[in-house]
PDB file of C-alpha atoms in Angstrom:
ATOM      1  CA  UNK A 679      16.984 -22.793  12.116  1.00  0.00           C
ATOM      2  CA  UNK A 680      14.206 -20.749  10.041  1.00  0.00           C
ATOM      3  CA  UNK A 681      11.244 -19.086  11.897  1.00  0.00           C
ATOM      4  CA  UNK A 682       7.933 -20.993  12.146  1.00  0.00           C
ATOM      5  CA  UNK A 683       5.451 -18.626  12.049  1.00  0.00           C
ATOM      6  CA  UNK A 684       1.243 -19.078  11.492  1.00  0.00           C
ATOM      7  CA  UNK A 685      -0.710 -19.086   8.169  1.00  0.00           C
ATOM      8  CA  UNK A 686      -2.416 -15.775   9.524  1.00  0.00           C
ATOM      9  CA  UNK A 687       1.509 -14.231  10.165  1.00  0.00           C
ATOM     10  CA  UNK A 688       2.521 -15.273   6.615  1.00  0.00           C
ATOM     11  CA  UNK A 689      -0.232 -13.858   5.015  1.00  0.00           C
ATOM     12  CA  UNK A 690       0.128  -9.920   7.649  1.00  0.00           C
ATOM     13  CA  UNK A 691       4.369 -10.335   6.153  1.00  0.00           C
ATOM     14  CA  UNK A 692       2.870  -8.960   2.670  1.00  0.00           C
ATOM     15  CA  UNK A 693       1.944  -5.370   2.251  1.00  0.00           C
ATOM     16  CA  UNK A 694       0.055  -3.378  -0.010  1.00  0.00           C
ATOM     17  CA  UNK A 695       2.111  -2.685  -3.082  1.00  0.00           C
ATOM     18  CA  UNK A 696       4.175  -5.776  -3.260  1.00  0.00           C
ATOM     19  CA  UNK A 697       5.712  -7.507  -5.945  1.00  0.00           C
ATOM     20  CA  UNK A 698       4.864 -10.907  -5.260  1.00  0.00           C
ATOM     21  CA  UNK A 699       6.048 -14.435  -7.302  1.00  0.00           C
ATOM     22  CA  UNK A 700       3.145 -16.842  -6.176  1.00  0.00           C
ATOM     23  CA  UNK A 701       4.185 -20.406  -7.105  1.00  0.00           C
ATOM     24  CA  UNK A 702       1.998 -23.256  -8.872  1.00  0.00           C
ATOM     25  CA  UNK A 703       0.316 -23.923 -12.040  1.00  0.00           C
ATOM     26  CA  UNK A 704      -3.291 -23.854 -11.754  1.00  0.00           C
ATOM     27  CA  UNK A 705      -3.998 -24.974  -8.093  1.00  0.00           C
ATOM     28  CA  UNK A 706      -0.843 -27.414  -8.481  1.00  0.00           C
ATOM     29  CA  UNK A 707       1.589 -26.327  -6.105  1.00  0.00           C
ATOM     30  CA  UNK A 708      -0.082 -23.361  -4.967  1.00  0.00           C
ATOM     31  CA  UNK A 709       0.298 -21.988  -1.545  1.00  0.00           C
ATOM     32  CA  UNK A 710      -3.274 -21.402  -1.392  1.00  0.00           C
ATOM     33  CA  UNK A 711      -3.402 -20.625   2.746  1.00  0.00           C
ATOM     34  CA  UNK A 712      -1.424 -17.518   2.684  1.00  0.00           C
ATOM     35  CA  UNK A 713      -3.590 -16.765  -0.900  1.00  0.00           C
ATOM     36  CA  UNK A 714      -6.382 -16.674   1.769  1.00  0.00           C
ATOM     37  CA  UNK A 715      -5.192 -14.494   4.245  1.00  0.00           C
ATOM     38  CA  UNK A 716      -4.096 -11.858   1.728  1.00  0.00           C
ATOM     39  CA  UNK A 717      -7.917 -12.224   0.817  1.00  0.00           C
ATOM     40  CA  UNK A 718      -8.726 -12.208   3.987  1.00  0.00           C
ATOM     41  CA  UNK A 719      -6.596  -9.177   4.881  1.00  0.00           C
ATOM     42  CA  UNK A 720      -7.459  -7.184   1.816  1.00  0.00           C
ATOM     43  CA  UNK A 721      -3.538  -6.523   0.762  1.00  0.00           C
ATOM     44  CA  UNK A 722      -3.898  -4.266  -2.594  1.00  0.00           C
ATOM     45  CA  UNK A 723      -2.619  -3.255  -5.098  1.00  0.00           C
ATOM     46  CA  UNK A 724      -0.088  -6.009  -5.708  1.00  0.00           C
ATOM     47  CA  UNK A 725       1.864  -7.314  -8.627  1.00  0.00           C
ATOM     48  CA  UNK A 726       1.757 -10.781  -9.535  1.00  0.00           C
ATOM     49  CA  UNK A 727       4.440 -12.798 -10.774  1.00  0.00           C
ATOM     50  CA  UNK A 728       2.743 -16.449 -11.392  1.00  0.00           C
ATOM     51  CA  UNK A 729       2.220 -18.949 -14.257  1.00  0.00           C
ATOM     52  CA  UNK A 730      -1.281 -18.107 -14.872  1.00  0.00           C
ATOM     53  CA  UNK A 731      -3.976 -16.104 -12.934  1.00  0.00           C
ATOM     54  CA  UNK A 732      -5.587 -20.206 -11.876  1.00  0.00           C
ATOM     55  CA  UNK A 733      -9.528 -20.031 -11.804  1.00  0.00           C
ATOM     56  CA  UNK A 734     -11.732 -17.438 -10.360  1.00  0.00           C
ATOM     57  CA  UNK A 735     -12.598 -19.142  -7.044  1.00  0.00           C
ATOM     58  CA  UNK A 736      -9.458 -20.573  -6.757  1.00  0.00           C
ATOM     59  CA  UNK A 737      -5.949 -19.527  -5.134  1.00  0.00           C
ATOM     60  CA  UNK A 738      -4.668 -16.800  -7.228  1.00  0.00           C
ATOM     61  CA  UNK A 739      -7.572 -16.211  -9.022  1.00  0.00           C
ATOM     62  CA  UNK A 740      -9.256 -15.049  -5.787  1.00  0.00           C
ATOM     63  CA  UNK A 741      -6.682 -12.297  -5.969  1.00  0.00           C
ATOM     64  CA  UNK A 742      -7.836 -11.169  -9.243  1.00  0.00           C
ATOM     65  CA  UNK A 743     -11.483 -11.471  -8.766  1.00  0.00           C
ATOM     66  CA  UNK A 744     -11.256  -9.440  -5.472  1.00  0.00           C
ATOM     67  CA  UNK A 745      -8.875  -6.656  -7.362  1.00  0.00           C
ATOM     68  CA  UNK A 746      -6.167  -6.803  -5.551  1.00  0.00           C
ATOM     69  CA  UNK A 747      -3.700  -7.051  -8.008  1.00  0.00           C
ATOM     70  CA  UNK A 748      -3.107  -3.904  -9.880  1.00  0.00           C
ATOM     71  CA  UNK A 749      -0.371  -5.727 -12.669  1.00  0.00           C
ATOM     72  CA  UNK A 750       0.413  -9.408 -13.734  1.00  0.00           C
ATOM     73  CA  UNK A 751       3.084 -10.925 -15.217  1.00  0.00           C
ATOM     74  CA  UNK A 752       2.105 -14.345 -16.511  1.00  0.00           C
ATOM     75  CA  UNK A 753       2.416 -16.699 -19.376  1.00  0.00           C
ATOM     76  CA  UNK A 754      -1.795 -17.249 -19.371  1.00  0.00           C
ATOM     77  CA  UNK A 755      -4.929 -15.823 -18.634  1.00  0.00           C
ATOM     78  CA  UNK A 756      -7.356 -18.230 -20.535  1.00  0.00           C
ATOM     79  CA  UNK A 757      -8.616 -20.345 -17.504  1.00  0.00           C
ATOM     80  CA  UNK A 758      -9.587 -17.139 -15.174  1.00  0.00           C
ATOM     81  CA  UNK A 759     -12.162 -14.902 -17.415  1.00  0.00           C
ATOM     82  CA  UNK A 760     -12.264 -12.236 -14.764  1.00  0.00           C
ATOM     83  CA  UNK A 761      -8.235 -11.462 -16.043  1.00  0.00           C
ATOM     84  CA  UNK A 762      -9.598 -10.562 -19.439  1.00  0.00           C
ATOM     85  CA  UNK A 763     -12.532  -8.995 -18.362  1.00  0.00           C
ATOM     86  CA  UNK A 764     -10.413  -6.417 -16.331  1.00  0.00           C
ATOM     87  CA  UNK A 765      -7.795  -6.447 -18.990  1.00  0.00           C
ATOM     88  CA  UNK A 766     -10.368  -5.279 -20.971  1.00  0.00           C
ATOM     89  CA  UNK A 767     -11.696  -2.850 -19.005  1.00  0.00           C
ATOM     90  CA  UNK A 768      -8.055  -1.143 -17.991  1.00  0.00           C
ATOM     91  CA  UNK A 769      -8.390  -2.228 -14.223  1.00  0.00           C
ATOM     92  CA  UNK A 770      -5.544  -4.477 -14.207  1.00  0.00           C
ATOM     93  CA  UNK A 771      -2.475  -4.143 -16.403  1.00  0.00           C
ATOM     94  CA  UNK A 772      -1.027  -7.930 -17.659  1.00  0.00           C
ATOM     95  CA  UNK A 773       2.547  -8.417 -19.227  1.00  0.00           C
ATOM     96  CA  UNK A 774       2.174 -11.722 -21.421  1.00  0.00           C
ATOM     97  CA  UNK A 775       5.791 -13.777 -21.145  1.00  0.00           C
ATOM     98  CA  UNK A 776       6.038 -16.732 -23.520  1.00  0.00           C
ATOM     99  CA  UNK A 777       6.532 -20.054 -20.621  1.00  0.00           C
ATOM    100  CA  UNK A 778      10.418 -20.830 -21.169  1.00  0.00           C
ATOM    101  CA  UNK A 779      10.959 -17.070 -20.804  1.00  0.00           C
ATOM    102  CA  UNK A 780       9.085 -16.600 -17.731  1.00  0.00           C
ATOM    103  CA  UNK A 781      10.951 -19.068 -16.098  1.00  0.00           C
ATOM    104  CA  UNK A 782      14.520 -17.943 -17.318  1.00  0.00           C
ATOM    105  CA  UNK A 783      13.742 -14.105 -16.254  1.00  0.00           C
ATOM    106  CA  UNK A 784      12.992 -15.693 -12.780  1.00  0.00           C
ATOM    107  CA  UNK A 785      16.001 -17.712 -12.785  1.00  0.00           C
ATOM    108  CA  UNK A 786      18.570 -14.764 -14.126  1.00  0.00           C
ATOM    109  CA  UNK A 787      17.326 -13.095 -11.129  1.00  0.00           C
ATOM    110  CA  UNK A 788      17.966 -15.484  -8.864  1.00  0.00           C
ATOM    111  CA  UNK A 789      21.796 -16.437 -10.376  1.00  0.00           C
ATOM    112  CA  UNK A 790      22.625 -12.670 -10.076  1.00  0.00           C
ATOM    113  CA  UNK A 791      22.641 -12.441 -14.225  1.00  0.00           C
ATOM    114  CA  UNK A 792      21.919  -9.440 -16.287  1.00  0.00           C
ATOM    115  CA  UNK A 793      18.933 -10.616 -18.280  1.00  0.00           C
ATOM    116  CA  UNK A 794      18.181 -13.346 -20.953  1.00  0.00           C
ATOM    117  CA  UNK A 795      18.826 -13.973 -25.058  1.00  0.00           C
ATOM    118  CA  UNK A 796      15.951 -15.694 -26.477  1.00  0.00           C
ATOM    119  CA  UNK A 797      14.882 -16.258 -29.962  1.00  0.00           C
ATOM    120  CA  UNK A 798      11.277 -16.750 -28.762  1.00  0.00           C
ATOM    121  CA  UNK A 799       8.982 -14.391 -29.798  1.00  0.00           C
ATOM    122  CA  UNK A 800      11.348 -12.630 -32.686  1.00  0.00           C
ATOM    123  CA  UNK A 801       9.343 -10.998 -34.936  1.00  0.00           C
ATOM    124  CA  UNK A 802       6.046 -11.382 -32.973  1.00  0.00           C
ATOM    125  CA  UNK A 803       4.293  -8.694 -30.680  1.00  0.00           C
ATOM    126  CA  UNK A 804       6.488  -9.647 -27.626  1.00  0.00           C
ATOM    127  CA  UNK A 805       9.660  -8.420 -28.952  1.00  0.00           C
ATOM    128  CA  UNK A 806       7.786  -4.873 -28.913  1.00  0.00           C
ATOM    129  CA  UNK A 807       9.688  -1.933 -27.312  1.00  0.00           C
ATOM    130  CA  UNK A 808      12.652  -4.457 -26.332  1.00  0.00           C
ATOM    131  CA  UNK A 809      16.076  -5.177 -27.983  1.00  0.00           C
ATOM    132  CA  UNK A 810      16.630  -7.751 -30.708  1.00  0.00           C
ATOM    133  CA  UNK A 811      20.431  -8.422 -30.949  1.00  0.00           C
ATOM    134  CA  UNK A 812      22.118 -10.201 -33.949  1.00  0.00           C
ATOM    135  CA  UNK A 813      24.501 -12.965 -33.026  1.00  0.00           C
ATOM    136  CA  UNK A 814      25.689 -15.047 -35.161  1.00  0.00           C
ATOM    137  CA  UNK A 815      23.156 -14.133 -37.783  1.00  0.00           C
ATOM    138  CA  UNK A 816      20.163 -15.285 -35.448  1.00  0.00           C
ATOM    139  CA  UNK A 817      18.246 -12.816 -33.733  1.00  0.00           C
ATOM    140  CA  UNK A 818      17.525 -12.632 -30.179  1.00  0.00           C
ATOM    141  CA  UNK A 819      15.379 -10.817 -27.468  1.00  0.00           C
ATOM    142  CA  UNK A 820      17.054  -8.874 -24.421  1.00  0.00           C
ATOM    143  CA  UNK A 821      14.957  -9.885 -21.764  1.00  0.00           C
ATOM    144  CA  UNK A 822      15.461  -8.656 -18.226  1.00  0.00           C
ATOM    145  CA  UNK A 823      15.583 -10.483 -15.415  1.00  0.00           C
ATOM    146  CA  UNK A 824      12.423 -10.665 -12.876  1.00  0.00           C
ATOM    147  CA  UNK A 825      12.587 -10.616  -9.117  1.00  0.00           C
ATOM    148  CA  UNK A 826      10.057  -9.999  -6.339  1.00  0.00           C
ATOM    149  CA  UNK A 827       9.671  -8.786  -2.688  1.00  0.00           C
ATOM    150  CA  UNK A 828       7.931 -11.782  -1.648  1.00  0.00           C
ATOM    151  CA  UNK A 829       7.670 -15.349  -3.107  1.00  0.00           C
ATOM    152  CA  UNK A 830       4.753 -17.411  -1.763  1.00  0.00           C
ATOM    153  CA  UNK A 831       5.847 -21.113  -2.593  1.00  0.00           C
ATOM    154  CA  UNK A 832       4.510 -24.707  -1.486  1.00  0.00           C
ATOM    155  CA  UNK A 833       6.037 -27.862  -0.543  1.00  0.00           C
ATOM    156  CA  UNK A 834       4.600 -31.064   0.870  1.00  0.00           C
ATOM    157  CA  UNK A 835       7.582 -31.042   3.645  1.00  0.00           C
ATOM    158  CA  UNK A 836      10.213 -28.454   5.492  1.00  0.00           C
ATOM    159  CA  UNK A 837      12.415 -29.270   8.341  1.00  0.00           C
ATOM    160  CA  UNK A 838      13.229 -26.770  10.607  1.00  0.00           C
ATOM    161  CA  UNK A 839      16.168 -25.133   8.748  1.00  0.00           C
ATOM    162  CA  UNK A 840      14.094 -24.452   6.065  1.00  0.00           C
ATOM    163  CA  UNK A 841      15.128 -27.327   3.592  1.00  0.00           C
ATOM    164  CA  UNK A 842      11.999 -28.232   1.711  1.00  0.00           C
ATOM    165  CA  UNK A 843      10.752 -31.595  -0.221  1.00  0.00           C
ATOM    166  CA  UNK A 844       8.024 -31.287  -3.651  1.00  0.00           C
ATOM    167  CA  UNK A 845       6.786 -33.891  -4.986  1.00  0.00           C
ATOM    168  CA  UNK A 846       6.089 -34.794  -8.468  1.00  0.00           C
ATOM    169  CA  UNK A 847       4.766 -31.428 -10.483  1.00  0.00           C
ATOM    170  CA  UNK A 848       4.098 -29.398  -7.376  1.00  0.00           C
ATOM    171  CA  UNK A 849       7.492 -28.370  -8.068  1.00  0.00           C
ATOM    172  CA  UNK A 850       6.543 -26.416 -11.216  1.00  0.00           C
ATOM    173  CA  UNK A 851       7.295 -22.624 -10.646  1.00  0.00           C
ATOM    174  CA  UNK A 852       7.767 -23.211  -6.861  1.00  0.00           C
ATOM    175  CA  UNK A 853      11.496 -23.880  -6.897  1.00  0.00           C
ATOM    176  CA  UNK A 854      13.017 -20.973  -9.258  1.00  0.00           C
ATOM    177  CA  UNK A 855      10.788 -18.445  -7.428  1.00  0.00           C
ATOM    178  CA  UNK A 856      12.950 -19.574  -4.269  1.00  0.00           C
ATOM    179  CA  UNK A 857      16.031 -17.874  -5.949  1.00  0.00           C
ATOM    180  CA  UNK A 858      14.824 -15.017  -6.710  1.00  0.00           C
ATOM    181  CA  UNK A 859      12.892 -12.874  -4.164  1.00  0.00           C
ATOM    182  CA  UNK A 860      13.689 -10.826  -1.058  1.00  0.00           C
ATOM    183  CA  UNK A 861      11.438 -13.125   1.306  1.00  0.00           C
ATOM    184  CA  UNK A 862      10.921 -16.621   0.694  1.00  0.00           C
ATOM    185  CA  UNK A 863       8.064 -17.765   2.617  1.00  0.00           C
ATOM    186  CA  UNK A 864       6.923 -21.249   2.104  1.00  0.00           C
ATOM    187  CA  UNK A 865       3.782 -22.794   2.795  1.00  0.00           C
ATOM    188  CA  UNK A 866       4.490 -26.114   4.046  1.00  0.00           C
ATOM    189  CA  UNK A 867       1.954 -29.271   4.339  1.00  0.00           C
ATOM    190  CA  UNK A 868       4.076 -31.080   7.063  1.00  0.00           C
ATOM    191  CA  UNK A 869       7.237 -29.601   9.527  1.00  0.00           C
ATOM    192  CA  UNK A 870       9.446 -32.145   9.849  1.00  0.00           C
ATOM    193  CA  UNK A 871      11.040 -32.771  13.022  1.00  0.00           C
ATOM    194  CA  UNK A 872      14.271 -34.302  12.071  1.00  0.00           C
ATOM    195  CA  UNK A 873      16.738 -32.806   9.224  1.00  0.00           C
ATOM    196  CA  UNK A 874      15.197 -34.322   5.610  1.00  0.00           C
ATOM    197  CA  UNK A 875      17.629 -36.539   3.837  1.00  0.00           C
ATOM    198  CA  UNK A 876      19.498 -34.420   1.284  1.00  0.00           C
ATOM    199  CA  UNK A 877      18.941 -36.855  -1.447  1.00  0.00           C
ATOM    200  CA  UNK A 878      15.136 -35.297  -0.798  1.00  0.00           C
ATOM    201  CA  UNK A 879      15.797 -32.082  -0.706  1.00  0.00           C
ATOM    202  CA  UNK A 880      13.825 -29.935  -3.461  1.00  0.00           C
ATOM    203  CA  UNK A 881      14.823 -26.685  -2.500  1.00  0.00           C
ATOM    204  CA  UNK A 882      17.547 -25.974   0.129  1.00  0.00           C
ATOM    205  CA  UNK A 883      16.738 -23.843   3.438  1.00  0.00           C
ATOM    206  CA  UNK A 884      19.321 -21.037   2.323  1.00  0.00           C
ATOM    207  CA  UNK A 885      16.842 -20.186   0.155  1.00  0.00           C
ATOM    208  CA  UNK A 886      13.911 -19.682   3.189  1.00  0.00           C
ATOM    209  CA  UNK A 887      13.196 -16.884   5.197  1.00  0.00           C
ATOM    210  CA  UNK A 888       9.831 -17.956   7.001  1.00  0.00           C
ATOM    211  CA  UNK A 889       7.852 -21.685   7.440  1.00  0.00           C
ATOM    212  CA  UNK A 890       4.185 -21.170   7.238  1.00  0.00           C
ATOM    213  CA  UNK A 891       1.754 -23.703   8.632  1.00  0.00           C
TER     214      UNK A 891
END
């Protein structure tokens, strides 16, 4: 069985100076309790792993409008304008990943692989300062994988050995983040009292360290 613990304990697990892989997209999915407390507690100087930096009064966006993050790594910063003010203004450092490759850097990490071949991006800015191999004569980008100390996920169910149920898009980043993170803490919406069906099972409780709710 995992360990239950509080919103409040969740959010007191991350320190200042952690990596962190927050899931959603936009306020989809987010695990927008524990994004409170680490509000709440003023943790700084983080770096975020996360599809986008959401809205400025919203989930991770609170984050960045507070400046607590010191470095994100994200495929978009158009909907929070705070990002690209501080951008900008060289209080925040972002790393701009194409989508697909975001996602595949996560989920090397998490499969124990040394890094990703991708022809997106060849002969653009993001192949800057990495290596383009030839295969085949196509060209392709090294990139490396991504992991995290912590990975803040959601799901709309969790029984008590951690196996967790999303539904519909709330699965989005939420379930490769799972795989690839030192502590898996996941913010659940309901604790389920017997074991969920495996047919239901989204992402499986060997991946959890903590239940929040």
């Amino acid at each position: 069985m995992k360990k239950i613990i509080s919103i409040a304990e969740a959010g007191k697990l991350v320190k200042d100076n952690a990596s962190v892989m927050i899931g959603g997209f936009l306020r989809c999915g987010t695990p927008a309790k524990i994004i409170d407390e680490l509000v709440k507690n003023k943790t700084s100087n983080l770096t975020l792993i996360a599809n986008d930096t959401c809205i400025p009064d919203s989930g991770r966006g609170k984050l960045i409008v507070n400046k607590q993050v010191k470095k994100v790594i994200t495929t978009h910063i158009g909907t929070n304008p705070e990002t690209g003010k501080q951008m900008t203004n060289k209080e925040i450092e972002v790393e701009l990943v194409p989508m697909g490759t975001l996602v595949e850097r996560i989920r090397a990490a998490g499969a124990g692989l040394g890094g990703v071949l991708t022809p997106t991006g060849v002969g653009t800015v993001v192949e800057e300062g990495k290596k383009v191999l030839e295969i085949d004569g196509k060209k392709f980008i090294y990139e490396k994988p991504l992991k995290a100390d912590f990975a803040l996920i959601y799901a709309n169910k969790v029984d008590k050995f951690g196996n967790a149920f999303l539904e519909g898009t709330t699965r989005n980043f939420n379930v490769v983040m799972a795989t690839a993170a030192d502590t898996v803490i996941v913010e659940a919406q309901e604790i389920s009292e017997e074991p969920l069906d495996p047919n239901y099972v989204t992402i499986p409780g060997v991946f959890v360290d903590y239940i929040a709710n």
